[in-house]
Amino acid sequence: MKQPLFALVDCNNFFVSCERLFRPELNTTPVVVLSSNDGCAISRSNEAKALGIPMGAPAFKYRQLFQDNGVVSFSANFELYGDISRRLTQILTSVTPRIEVYSVDECFLDLSRLAIKDHLEWGRNLRARILKELGIPVSIGIAGSKTLSKIATEIGKQELHRGGVCDLYHMSIKDRRDTIAKVKVRNIWGIGRRLAPQLQAEGITNAAEMAGLRPARARQLMGVHGEQMVYELNGTSCIPLERQHKLQKMISRGRTFGEDTNQPHVVEAALASFATQSAFRLRQSGQLTKRLQVWLSTDRHKPGHRQWSREVLFGTPTADTGQLITSAVQAFAEIYDKSAAYHRASVTLFDFSPAGQLQTDLLGEVDPTLHGQKTERLRAVDGLNKRYGKNTVHYAAQDLADAWEPRKMLRSPRYTTNWDELPLIRPFK
Amino acid sequence: MPEPNDDGVAIHAGFPNPASDRDLAEVDLHRLLVKQPTSTFFMKIDGNDWEDRSIFDGDIVVIDRSLDPRKKDLVVATKDDTFLITPFSKLPTDCVLWGTVTAVIHRYRT
């Protein structure tokens, strides 16, 4: 049995980095990407973070600050992000097929079967390769457990001298303890805002102190989960790489929120991750999906329990990350209830068929699959409008509510997934 | 023996066409032009400044970011907020290299 060894590849400020790939002049400008449903910051450049713009900051509240500091904001372009994310997972799969797509911008790699001499150098090379080929800066954390690799990534990101890569595995126990002591307990993977104060009350403030906790005590405090975390923090892997082994008829990803939320951008970000994870699994299994379902519920242990779901039917089967994210986010916008305290959300794909050719093809100026789908959708819309009166169904972009319009206008072109929106390039005279 | 048809040409009937299976050889333009799908991007030529090089407005530029440009390559570079296509040997100093051009596609009909 080989010793477990993981690397986490985490994109820095992913959505902003995707925008910058095609707007390199913004490389030193503060940039934020706003969620498409409520205009809250879901990705911030380092410059924007330095201005004190928090995650989830509503654009309307920060308008003055944006103006005063020349902050450039974009509305989320999930088609672009999905495409870059897909390319990243493809690059990583070429490094090792043993990967787990954790979210739209994070992947775990199982390194235990790779012959690597110098892991730091390996990490730096991979980082350089991704930066060159995709233009996306990443941080890489290497460790004996997934929890530690998360921490390593964070350290690689924070401490500039490390060049984006941190290896906690090939490090003495003392050095590792000193290094992870810099990570606050609330930033440990799996410790939410709920658990952190409880641990702090126990005198546990950082990851090293958490690692020093007796497993039995951790179990008393946080259950099996806590005990597992102590082992993980000491480099003993308890959480294996999640991979798909057999053909599935249905792929579902979801989770419970750290705390109940009614904020659309929080739900949107979660749905984007679920859609990305599901899309990857779907492609891995060599299949395409015809249906996507978004499901949401409030806490069923609380009074007034409710659930919502919305299904999207694809005219042409797809496994396209961008399309699945976009559909999930749109479906959510249609069922969003301002008064709801969302507790859990999931994305489910079903009704599969074997995959054919997927990529935007040079030969298909009008991509036959997309075309077919658009016409079919249009036909459905037309049918409804005919039956129930004009504008019964319309697209968000043509929504009469003016609040929607300016946000939509901030969306960058779909540079990589739409022939009509390719970047323009000028011959140099 | 095959029977001659009306045109006097003998044809074999009932023999399966080996090319009917789509998985078999098929020249695929996408594969010819896109060697590294993960690092390949497309852009569109804006303007007719390079007519003399037979590169026209609307032509599609295929760019592979994984390649290291050589002297005679065309490259994509950024200058402020514009993408430029230029010979690598003439890359202006105030430009940042973005990728290497592997093809420019001109269509005579669309």
Short mmCIF file of N, CA and C in Angstrom, two decimals, chain B residues 12-100:
data_model
loop_
_atom_site.label_atom_id
_atom_site.label_comp_id
_atom_site.label_asym_id
_atom_site.label_seq_id
_atom_site.Cartn_x
_atom_site.Cartn_y
_atom_site.Cartn_z
N HIS B 12 -20.39 -3.58 -56.70
CA HIS B 12 -20.57 -4.62 -55.70
C HIS B 12 -21.74 -4.23 -54.81
N ALA B 13 -22.62 -5.12 -54.61
CA ALA B 13 -23.73 -4.82 -53.69
C ALA B 13 -23.57 -5.67 -52.45
N GLY B 14 -24.05 -5.15 -51.34
CA GLY B 14 -24.07 -5.94 -50.11
C GLY B 14 -22.75 -5.93 -49.36
N PHE B 15 -21.72 -5.34 -49.93
CA PHE B 15 -20.47 -5.26 -49.20
C PHE B 15 -20.47 -4.02 -48.32
N PRO B 16 -20.27 -4.17 -47.01
CA PRO B 16 -20.40 -3.01 -46.12
C PRO B 16 -19.34 -1.94 -46.42
N ASN B 17 -19.77 -0.70 -46.43
CA ASN B 17 -18.84 0.40 -46.63
C ASN B 17 -18.04 0.61 -45.35
N PRO B 18 -16.72 0.38 -45.43
CA PRO B 18 -15.92 0.48 -44.19
C PRO B 18 -15.93 1.89 -43.61
N ALA B 19 -16.23 2.90 -44.42
CA ALA B 19 -16.20 4.28 -43.94
C ALA B 19 -17.50 4.70 -43.28
N SER B 20 -18.49 3.79 -43.26
CA SER B 20 -19.77 4.19 -42.71
C SER B 20 -19.70 4.32 -41.19
N ASP B 21 -18.73 3.63 -40.61
CA ASP B 21 -18.56 3.77 -39.18
C ASP B 21 -17.82 5.07 -38.90
N ARG B 22 -18.48 5.96 -38.19
CA ARG B 22 -17.90 7.30 -37.99
C ARG B 22 -16.62 7.28 -37.17
N ASP B 23 -16.43 6.17 -36.44
CA ASP B 23 -15.21 6.11 -35.63
C ASP B 23 -13.98 5.85 -36.49
N LEU B 24 -14.22 5.38 -37.71
CA LEU B 24 -13.09 5.12 -38.59
C LEU B 24 -12.59 6.43 -39.17
N ALA B 25 -11.49 6.32 -39.89
CA ALA B 25 -10.80 7.50 -40.40
C ALA B 25 -11.76 8.52 -41.01
N GLU B 26 -11.58 9.75 -40.60
CA GLU B 26 -12.36 10.84 -41.15
C GLU B 26 -11.45 12.04 -40.98
N VAL B 27 -11.18 12.77 -42.05
CA VAL B 27 -10.29 13.91 -41.86
C VAL B 27 -11.04 14.97 -41.06
N ASP B 28 -10.43 15.36 -39.99
CA ASP B 28 -11.09 16.26 -39.06
C ASP B 28 -10.30 17.56 -38.99
N LEU B 29 -10.89 18.62 -39.55
CA LEU B 29 -10.21 19.90 -39.63
C LEU B 29 -9.86 20.44 -38.24
N HIS B 30 -10.76 20.22 -37.30
CA HIS B 30 -10.52 20.70 -35.94
C HIS B 30 -9.25 20.07 -35.37
N ARG B 31 -9.11 18.77 -35.61
CA ARG B 31 -7.94 18.07 -35.10
C ARG B 31 -6.67 18.52 -35.77
N LEU B 32 -6.80 18.84 -37.06
CA LEU B 32 -5.62 19.30 -37.81
C LEU B 32 -5.12 20.62 -37.25
N LEU B 33 -6.04 21.49 -36.89
CA LEU B 33 -5.67 22.85 -36.51
C LEU B 33 -5.52 23.05 -35.00
N VAL B 34 -6.10 22.15 -34.24
CA VAL B 34 -6.04 22.31 -32.79
C VAL B 34 -5.31 21.11 -32.18
N LYS B 35 -4.00 21.27 -31.98
CA LYS B 35 -3.21 20.14 -31.45
C LYS B 35 -3.35 20.05 -29.95
N GLN B 36 -3.47 21.18 -29.31
CA GLN B 36 -3.55 21.23 -27.84
C GLN B 36 -4.84 21.94 -27.44
N PRO B 37 -5.94 21.19 -27.37
CA PRO B 37 -7.24 21.85 -27.14
C PRO B 37 -7.27 22.68 -25.85
N THR B 38 -6.54 22.24 -24.81
CA THR B 38 -6.64 22.96 -23.54
C THR B 38 -6.01 24.35 -23.61
N SER B 39 -5.01 24.52 -24.48
CA SER B 39 -4.32 25.82 -24.51
C SER B 39 -4.58 26.58 -25.80
N THR B 40 -5.56 26.14 -26.59
CA THR B 40 -5.85 26.80 -27.87
C THR B 40 -7.05 27.73 -27.76
N PHE B 41 -6.87 28.93 -28.27
CA PHE B 41 -7.92 29.94 -28.25
C PHE B 41 -8.09 30.51 -29.65
N PHE B 42 -9.29 30.99 -29.93
CA PHE B 42 -9.55 31.62 -31.23
C PHE B 42 -9.79 33.12 -31.04
N MET B 43 -9.32 33.90 -32.03
CA MET B 43 -9.65 35.32 -32.04
C MET B 43 -10.03 35.69 -33.46
N LYS B 44 -10.55 36.91 -33.62
CA LYS B 44 -11.01 37.33 -34.95
C LYS B 44 -10.27 38.59 -35.38
N ILE B 45 -9.77 38.60 -36.61
CA ILE B 45 -9.03 39.76 -37.13
C ILE B 45 -9.96 40.96 -37.28
N ASP B 46 -9.48 42.08 -36.79
CA ASP B 46 -10.24 43.32 -36.84
C ASP B 46 -9.52 44.30 -37.77
N GLY B 47 -10.07 44.52 -38.94
CA GLY B 47 -9.49 45.51 -39.86
C GLY B 47 -8.67 44.87 -40.97
N ASN B 48 -8.44 45.67 -42.03
CA ASN B 48 -7.76 45.14 -43.22
C ASN B 48 -6.33 45.64 -43.38
N ASP B 49 -5.69 45.98 -42.25
CA ASP B 49 -4.33 46.52 -42.31
C ASP B 49 -3.30 45.53 -42.86
N TRP B 50 -3.65 44.27 -42.86
CA TRP B 50 -2.70 43.26 -43.33
C TRP B 50 -3.16 42.61 -44.63
N GLU B 51 -3.89 43.36 -45.43
CA GLU B 51 -4.31 42.84 -46.73
C GLU B 51 -3.13 42.34 -47.54
N ASP B 52 -2.01 43.11 -47.44
CA ASP B 52 -0.82 42.73 -48.21
C ASP B 52 -0.26 41.37 -47.78
N ARG B 53 -0.62 40.92 -46.59
CA ARG B 53 -0.21 39.59 -46.14
C ARG B 53 -1.33 38.58 -46.35
N SER B 54 -2.38 39.03 -47.04
CA SER B 54 -3.55 38.19 -47.27
C SER B 54 -4.21 37.74 -45.96
N ILE B 55 -4.23 38.64 -45.01
CA ILE B 55 -4.98 38.40 -43.77
C ILE B 55 -6.04 39.49 -43.69
N PHE B 56 -7.29 39.07 -43.61
CA PHE B 56 -8.39 40.01 -43.78
C PHE B 56 -9.28 40.13 -42.55
N ASP B 57 -10.03 41.20 -42.54
CA ASP B 57 -11.02 41.43 -41.50
C ASP B 57 -11.93 40.21 -41.36
N GLY B 58 -12.13 39.74 -40.15
CA GLY B 58 -13.03 38.61 -39.93
C GLY B 58 -12.36 37.24 -39.97
N ASP B 59 -11.11 37.19 -40.41
CA ASP B 59 -10.40 35.90 -40.42
C ASP B 59 -10.23 35.39 -38.99
N ILE B 60 -10.22 34.08 -38.87
CA ILE B 60 -10.11 33.49 -37.53
C ILE B 60 -8.67 33.07 -37.24
N VAL B 61 -8.16 33.54 -36.12
CA VAL B 61 -6.78 33.27 -35.73
C VAL B 61 -6.77 32.15 -34.70
N VAL B 62 -5.96 31.13 -34.94
CA VAL B 62 -5.83 30.03 -33.99
C VAL B 62 -4.55 30.24 -33.20
N ILE B 63 -4.68 30.25 -31.88
CA ILE B 63 -3.55 30.60 -31.01
C ILE B 63 -3.32 29.48 -30.01
N ASP B 64 -2.07 29.01 -29.93
CA ASP B 64 -1.75 27.99 -28.94
C ASP B 64 -0.79 28.59 -27.92
N ARG B 65 -1.28 28.74 -26.70
CA ARG B 65 -0.46 29.37 -25.66
C ARG B 65 0.63 28.47 -25.13
N SER B 66 0.56 27.15 -25.45
CA SER B 66 1.55 26.24 -24.87
C SER B 66 2.88 26.31 -25.63
N LEU B 67 2.87 26.90 -26.83
CA LEU B 67 4.09 26.91 -27.65
C LEU B 67 5.01 28.06 -27.30
N ASP B 68 6.32 27.81 -27.46
CA ASP B 68 7.30 28.88 -27.37
C ASP B 68 7.51 29.41 -28.78
N PRO B 69 7.30 30.72 -28.98
CA PRO B 69 7.40 31.23 -30.35
C PRO B 69 8.83 31.17 -30.87
N ARG B 70 8.93 30.89 -32.19
CA ARG B 70 10.22 30.94 -32.85
C ARG B 70 10.26 32.19 -33.72
N LYS B 71 11.45 32.49 -34.19
CA LYS B 71 11.70 33.74 -34.92
C LYS B 71 10.62 34.07 -35.97
N LYS B 72 10.27 33.08 -36.77
CA LYS B 72 9.41 33.38 -37.91
C LYS B 72 7.91 33.28 -37.58
N ASP B 73 7.62 32.97 -36.33
CA ASP B 73 6.21 32.82 -35.96
C ASP B 73 5.48 34.16 -35.91
N LEU B 74 4.19 34.07 -36.14
CA LEU B 74 3.31 35.19 -35.80
C LEU B 74 2.87 34.98 -34.35
N VAL B 75 2.75 36.06 -33.64
CA VAL B 75 2.30 35.92 -32.25
C VAL B 75 1.18 36.89 -31.94
N VAL B 76 0.48 36.61 -30.84
CA VAL B 76 -0.50 37.54 -30.31
C VAL B 76 0.12 38.21 -29.11
N ALA B 77 0.01 39.53 -29.06
CA ALA B 77 0.54 40.27 -27.93
C ALA B 77 -0.51 41.27 -27.49
N THR B 78 -0.39 41.71 -26.24
CA THR B 78 -1.32 42.73 -25.78
C THR B 78 -0.58 44.04 -25.55
N LYS B 79 -1.23 45.10 -25.98
CA LYS B 79 -0.71 46.43 -25.71
C LYS B 79 -1.86 47.22 -25.12
N ASP B 80 -1.73 47.63 -23.86
CA ASP B 80 -2.83 48.25 -23.13
C ASP B 80 -4.07 47.37 -23.25
N ASP B 81 -5.15 47.90 -23.85
CA ASP B 81 -6.35 47.07 -23.89
C ASP B 81 -6.61 46.45 -25.26
N THR B 82 -5.57 46.35 -26.11
CA THR B 82 -5.80 45.73 -27.42
C THR B 82 -4.93 44.50 -27.64
N PHE B 83 -5.53 43.55 -28.37
CA PHE B 83 -4.76 42.40 -28.82
C PHE B 83 -4.19 42.73 -30.19
N LEU B 84 -2.92 42.42 -30.39
CA LEU B 84 -2.27 42.68 -31.67
C LEU B 84 -1.73 41.38 -32.22
N ILE B 85 -1.75 41.26 -33.56
CA ILE B 85 -1.06 40.14 -34.19
C ILE B 85 0.17 40.74 -34.85
N THR B 86 1.32 40.11 -34.61
CA THR B 86 2.58 40.68 -35.09
C THR B 86 3.61 39.56 -35.28
N PRO B 87 4.57 39.76 -36.20
CA PRO B 87 5.65 38.76 -36.27
C PRO B 87 6.43 38.79 -34.95
N PHE B 88 6.82 37.64 -34.47
CA PHE B 88 7.53 37.58 -33.19
C PHE B 88 8.80 38.41 -33.23
N SER B 89 9.46 38.41 -34.40
CA SER B 89 10.73 39.14 -34.53
C SER B 89 10.53 40.65 -34.41
N LYS B 90 9.29 41.10 -34.63
CA LYS B 90 9.04 42.53 -34.56
C LYS B 90 8.18 42.92 -33.35
N LEU B 91 8.14 42.03 -32.38
CA LEU B 91 7.32 42.29 -31.19
C LEU B 91 7.80 43.56 -30.49
N PRO B 92 6.95 44.59 -30.43
CA PRO B 92 7.38 45.83 -29.78
C PRO B 92 7.65 45.61 -28.29
N THR B 93 8.57 46.39 -27.76
CA THR B 93 8.99 46.18 -26.37
C THR B 93 7.89 46.47 -25.36
N ASP B 94 6.94 47.35 -25.74
CA ASP B 94 5.88 47.68 -24.78
C ASP B 94 4.69 46.73 -24.88
N CYS B 95 4.88 45.60 -25.55
CA CYS B 95 3.80 44.62 -25.68
C CYS B 95 4.11 43.40 -24.83
N VAL B 96 3.05 42.72 -24.40
CA VAL B 96 3.24 41.49 -23.63
C VAL B 96 2.76 40.31 -24.48
N LEU B 97 3.61 39.31 -24.60
CA LEU B 97 3.29 38.13 -25.40
C LEU B 97 2.10 37.40 -24.80
N TRP B 98 1.13 37.01 -25.66
CA TRP B 98 -0.06 36.31 -25.17
C TRP B 98 -0.09 34.86 -25.65
N GLY B 99 0.33 34.64 -26.92
CA GLY B 99 0.31 33.28 -27.43
C GLY B 99 0.89 33.21 -28.83
N THR B 100 1.09 31.99 -29.32
CA THR B 100 1.68 31.80 -30.64
C THR B 100 0.59 31.42 -31.65
#
